[in-house]
mmCIF file of C-alpha atoms in Angstrom:
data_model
loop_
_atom_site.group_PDB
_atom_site.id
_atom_site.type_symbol
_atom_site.label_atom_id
_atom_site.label_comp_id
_atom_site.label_asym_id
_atom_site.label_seq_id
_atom_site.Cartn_x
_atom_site.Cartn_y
_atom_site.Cartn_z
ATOM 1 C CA UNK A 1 -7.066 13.622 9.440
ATOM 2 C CA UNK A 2 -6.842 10.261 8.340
ATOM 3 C CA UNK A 3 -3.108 8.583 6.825
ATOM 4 C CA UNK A 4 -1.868 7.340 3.629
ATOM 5 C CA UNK A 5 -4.208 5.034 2.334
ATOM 6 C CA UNK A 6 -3.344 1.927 0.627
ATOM 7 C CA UNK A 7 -5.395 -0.788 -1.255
ATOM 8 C CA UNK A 8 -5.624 -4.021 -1.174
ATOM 9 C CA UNK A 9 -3.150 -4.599 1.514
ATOM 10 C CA UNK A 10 -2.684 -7.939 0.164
ATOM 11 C CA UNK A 11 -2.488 -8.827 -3.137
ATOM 12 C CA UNK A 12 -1.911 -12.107 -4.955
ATOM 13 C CA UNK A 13 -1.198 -12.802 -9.033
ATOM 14 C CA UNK A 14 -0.241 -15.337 -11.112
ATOM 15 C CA UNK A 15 2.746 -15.235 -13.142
ATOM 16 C CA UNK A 16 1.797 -13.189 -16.052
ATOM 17 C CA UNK A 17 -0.983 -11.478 -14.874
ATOM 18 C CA UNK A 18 -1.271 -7.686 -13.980
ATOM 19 C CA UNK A 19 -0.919 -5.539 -10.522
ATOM 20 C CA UNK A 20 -2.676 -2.486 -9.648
ATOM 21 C CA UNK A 21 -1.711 -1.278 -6.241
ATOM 22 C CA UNK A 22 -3.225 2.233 -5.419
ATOM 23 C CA UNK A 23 -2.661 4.810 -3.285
ATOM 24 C CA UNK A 24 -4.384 8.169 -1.528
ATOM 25 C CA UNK A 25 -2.341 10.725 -0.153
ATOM 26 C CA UNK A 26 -2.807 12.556 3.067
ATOM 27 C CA UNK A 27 -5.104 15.738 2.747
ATOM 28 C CA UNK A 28 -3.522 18.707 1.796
ATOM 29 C CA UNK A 29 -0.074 16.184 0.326
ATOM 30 C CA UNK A 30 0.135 16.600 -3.531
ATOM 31 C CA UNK A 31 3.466 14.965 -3.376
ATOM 32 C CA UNK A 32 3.579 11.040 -3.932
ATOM 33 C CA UNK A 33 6.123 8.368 -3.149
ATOM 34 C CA UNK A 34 6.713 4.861 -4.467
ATOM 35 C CA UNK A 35 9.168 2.392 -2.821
ATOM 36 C CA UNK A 36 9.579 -1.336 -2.366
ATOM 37 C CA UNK A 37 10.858 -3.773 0.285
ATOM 38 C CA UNK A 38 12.007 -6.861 -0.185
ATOM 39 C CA UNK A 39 12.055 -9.242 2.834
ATOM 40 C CA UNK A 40 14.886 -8.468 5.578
ATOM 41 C CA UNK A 41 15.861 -5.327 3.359
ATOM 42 C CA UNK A 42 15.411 -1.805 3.688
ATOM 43 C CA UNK A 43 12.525 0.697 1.498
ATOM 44 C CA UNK A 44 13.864 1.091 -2.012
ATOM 45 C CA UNK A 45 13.043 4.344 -3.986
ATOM 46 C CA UNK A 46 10.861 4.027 -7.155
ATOM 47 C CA UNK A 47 9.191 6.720 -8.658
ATOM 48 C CA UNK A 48 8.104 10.493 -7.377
ATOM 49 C CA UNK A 49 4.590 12.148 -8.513
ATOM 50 C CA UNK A 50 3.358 14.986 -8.136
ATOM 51 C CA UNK A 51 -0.610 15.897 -9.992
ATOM 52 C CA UNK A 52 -0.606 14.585 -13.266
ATOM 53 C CA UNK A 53 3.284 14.430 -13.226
ATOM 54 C CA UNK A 54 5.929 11.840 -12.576
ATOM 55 C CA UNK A 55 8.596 13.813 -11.439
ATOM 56 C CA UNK A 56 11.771 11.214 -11.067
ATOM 57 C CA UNK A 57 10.668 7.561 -11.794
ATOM 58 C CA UNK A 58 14.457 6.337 -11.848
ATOM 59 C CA UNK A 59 14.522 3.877 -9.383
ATOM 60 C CA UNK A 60 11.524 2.080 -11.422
ATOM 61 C CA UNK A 61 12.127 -1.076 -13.547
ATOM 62 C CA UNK A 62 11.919 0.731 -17.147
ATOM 63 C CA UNK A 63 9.745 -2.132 -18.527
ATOM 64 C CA UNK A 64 6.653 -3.783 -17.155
ATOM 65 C CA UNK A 65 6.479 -0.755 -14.122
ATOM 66 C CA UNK A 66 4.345 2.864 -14.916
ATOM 67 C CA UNK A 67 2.572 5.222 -12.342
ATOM 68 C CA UNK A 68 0.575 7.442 -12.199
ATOM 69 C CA UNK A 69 -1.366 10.156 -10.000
ATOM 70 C CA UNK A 70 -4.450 11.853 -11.938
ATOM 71 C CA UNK A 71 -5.892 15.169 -11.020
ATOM 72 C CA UNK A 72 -8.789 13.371 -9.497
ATOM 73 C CA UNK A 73 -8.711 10.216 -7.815
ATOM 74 C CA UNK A 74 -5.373 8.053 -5.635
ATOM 75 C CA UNK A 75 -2.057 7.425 -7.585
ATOM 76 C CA UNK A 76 -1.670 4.106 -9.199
ATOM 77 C CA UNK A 77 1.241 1.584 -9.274
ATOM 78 C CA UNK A 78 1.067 -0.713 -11.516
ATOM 79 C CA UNK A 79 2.687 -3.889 -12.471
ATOM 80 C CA UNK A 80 2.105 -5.740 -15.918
ATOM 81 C CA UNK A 81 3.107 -9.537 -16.436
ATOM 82 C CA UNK A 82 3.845 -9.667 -13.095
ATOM 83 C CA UNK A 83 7.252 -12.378 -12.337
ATOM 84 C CA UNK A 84 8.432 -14.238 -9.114
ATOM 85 C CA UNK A 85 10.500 -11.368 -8.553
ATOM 86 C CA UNK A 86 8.176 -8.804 -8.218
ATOM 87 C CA UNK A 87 7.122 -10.421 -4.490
ATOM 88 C CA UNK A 88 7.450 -7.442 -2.438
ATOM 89 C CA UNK A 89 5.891 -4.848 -0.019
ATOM 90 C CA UNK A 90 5.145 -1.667 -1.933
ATOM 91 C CA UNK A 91 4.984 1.249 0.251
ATOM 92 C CA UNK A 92 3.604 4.362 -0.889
ATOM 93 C CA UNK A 93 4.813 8.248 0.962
ATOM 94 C CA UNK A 94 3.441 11.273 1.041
ATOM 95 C CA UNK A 95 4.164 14.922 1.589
ATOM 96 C CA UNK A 96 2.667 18.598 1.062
ATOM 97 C CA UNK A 97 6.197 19.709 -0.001
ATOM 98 C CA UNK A 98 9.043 18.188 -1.839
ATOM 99 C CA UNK A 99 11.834 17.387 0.815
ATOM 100 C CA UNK A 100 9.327 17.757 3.920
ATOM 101 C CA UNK A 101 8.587 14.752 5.931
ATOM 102 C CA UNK A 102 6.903 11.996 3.937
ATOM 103 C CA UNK A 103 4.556 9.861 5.707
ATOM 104 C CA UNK A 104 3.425 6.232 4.575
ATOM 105 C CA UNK A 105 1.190 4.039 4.335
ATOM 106 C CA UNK A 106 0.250 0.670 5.683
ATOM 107 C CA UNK A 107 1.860 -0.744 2.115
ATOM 108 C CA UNK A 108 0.451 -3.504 0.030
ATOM 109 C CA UNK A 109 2.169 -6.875 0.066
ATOM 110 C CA UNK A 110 1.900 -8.046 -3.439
ATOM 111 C CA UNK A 111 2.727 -12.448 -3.581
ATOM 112 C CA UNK A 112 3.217 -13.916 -7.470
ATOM 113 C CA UNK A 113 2.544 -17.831 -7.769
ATOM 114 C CA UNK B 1 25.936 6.650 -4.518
ATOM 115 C CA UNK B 2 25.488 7.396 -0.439
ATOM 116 C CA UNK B 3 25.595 4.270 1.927
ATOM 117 C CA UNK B 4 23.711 4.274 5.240
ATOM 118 C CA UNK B 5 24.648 1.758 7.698
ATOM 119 C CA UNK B 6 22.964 0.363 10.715
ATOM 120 C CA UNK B 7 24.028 -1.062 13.697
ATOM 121 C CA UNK B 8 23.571 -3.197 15.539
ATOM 122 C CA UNK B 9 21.657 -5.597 12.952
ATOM 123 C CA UNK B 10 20.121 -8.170 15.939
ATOM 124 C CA UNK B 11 19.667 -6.532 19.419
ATOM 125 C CA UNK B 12 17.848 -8.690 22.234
ATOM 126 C CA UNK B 13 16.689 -7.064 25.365
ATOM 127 C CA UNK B 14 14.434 -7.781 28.168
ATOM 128 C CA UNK B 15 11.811 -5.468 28.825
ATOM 129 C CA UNK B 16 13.122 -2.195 31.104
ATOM 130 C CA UNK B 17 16.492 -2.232 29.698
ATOM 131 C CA UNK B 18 17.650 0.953 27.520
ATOM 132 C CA UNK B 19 19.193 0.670 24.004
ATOM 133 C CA UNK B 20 21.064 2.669 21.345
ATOM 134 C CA UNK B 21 20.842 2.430 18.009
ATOM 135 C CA UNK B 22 23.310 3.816 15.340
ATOM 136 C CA UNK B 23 22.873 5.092 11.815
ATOM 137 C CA UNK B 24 26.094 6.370 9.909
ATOM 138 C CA UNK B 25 26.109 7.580 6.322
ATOM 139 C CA UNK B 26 28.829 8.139 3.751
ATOM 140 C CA UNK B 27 28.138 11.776 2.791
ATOM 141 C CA UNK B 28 26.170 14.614 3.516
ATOM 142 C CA UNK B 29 22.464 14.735 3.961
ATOM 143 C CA UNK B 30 19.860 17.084 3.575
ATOM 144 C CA UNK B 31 17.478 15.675 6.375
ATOM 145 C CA UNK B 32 17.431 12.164 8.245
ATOM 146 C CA UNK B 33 14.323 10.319 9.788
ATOM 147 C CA UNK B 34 13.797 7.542 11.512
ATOM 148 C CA UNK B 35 10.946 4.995 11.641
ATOM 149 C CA UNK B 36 10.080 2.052 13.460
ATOM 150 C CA UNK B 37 8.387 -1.156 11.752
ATOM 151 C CA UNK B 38 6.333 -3.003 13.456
ATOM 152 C CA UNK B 39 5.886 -6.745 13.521
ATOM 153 C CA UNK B 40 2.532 -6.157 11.208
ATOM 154 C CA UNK B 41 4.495 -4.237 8.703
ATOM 155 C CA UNK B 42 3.569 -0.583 9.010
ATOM 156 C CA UNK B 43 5.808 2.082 8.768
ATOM 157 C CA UNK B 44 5.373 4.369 11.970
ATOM 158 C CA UNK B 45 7.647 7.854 12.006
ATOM 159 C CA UNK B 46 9.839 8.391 15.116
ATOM 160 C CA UNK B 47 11.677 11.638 14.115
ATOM 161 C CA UNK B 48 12.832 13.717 11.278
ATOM 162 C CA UNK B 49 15.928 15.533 12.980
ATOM 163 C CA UNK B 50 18.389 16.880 10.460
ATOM 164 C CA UNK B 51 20.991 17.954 13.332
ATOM 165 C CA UNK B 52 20.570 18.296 17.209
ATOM 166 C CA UNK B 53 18.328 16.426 19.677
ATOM 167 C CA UNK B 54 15.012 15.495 19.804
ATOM 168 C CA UNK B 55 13.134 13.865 22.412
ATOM 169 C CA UNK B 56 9.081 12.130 22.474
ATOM 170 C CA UNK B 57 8.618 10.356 25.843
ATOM 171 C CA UNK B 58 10.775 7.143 26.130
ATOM 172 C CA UNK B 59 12.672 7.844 22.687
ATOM 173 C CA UNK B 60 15.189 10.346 21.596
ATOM 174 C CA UNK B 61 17.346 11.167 18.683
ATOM 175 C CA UNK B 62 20.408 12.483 17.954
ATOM 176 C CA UNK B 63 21.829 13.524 14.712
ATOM 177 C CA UNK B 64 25.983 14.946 13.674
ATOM 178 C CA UNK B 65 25.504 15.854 10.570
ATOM 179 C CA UNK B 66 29.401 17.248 10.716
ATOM 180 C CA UNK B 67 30.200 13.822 11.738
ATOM 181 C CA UNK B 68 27.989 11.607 9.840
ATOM 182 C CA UNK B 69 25.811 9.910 11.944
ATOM 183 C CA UNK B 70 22.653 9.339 14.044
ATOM 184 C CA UNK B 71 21.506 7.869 17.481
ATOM 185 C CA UNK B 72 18.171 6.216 18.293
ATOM 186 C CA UNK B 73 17.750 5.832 22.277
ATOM 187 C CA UNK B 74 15.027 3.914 23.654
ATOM 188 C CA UNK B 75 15.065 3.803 27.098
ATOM 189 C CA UNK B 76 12.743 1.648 29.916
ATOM 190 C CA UNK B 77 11.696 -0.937 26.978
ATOM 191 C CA UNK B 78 8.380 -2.370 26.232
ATOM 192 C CA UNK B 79 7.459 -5.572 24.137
ATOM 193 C CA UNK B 80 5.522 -3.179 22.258
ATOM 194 C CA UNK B 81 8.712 -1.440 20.833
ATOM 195 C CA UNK B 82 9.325 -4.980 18.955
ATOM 196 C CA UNK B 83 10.424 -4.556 15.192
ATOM 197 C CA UNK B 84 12.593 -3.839 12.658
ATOM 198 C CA UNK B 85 13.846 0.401 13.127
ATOM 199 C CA UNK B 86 15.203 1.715 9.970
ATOM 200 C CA UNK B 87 17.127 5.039 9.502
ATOM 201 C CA UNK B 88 16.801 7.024 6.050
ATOM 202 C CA UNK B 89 18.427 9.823 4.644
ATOM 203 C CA UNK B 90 17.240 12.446 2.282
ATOM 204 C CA UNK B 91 20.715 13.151 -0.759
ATOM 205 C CA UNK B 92 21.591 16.824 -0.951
ATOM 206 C CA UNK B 93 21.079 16.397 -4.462
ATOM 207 C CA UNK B 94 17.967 14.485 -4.054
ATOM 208 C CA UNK B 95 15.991 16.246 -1.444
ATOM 209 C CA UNK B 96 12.979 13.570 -1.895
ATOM 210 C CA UNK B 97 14.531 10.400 -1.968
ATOM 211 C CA UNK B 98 14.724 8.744 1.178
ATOM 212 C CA UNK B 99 17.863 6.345 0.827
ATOM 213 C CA UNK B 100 17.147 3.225 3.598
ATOM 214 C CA UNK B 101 19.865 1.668 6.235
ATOM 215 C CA UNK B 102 18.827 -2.179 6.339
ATOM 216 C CA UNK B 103 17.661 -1.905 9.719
ATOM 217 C CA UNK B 104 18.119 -3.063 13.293
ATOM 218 C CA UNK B 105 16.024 -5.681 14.287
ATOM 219 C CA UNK B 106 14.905 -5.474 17.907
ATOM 220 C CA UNK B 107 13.400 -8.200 20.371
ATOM 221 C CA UNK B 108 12.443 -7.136 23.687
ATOM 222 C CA UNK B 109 11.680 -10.321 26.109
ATOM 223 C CA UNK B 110 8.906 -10.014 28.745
#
């Protein structure tokens, strides 16, 4: 049964430009996670999904930041006009149940020039 | 909003010595886990222990909710349990979102 899956692991933008960071949840999890680390820090809460529904998304930047998680296909994070600021590790969790154990994934480590 | 503190921040040890770790938090929880970060990043789960004791080989866990806080205890070290081990709480009124301690940073010397 293979993990949370998370692409690219590494991802690098220019200032301005756009982030996609995606996301597949363990089988049988319809419950999705977002959080970010900044260096030396702990995980950060972001946004919750569930299929086809963002369920709390209050910890997410109001502008620039929206996610999703279709019916078919991994949930998507994504990041337009990316700024220095938005350097971070993005982690994504999953779960089959809200407020069971979430497991994550290997996170993506986003760098902005 | 809840606070979760961790301590010790730095922790040094050579290998075969034991260690605690501590995790206290302002107000009640729903659940508690802990996770250890490697040096490569990832995010491995050590426990998920809401109250009482839990044990998985060299590690155990100990959780008061009554009291507010948590133990990590790694005993017999390894280099390979190197990282950064985080403690995170689920909010009663939250039961999803984990809410992250900044970690204890632990160096075991060969």
């Amino acid at each position: 049964n293979a993990g949370v899956m998370q692409n690219p692991r590494h991802l690098v933008r220019r200032r301005g430009q756009e982030a996609r960071l995606r996301c597949s949840p363990m089988k049988g999890h319809s419950h999705v996670y977002w959080y970010r680390q900044l260096p030396e820090e702990g995980l950060k809460f972001m946004v919750y999904l569930q299929k086809e529904n963002i369920i709390d998304e209050s910890g997410m930047p109001k502008e620039r930041f929206s996610a999703e998680f279709p019916k078919e296909g991994p949930s998507i994070l994504r990041i337009q006009q990316v700024v220095r600021g938005d350097s971070a590790a993005y982690f994504c969790a999953s779960s089959p149940l809200s407020g069971n154990e979430q497991f994550f994934g290997p996170g993506t480590r986003l760098t902005v020039l | 909003g809840i606070q979760v503190e961790q301590s010790p921040p730095d922790l040094i040890l050579q290998e075969g010595a034991n260690s605690t770790l501590r995790c206290n938090f302002s107000d009640s929880v729903n659940n508690l886990q802990w996770f250890h970060q490697n040096p490569w990043g990832q995010l491995i789960n050590l426990f998920y222990i809401p109250s009482g004791t839990k044990q998985n080989g060299r590690l155990s866990a100990t959780t008061v909710a009554t009291e507010r806080y948590s133990l990590l205890y790694i005993s017999s070290s390894q280099t390979t349990d190197s990282g950064v081990y985080f403690c995170a709480v689920y909010r009663v009124d939250s039961n999803y979102q984990l809410i992250w301690g900044a970690g204890t940073k632990l160096i075991i010397k060969p």
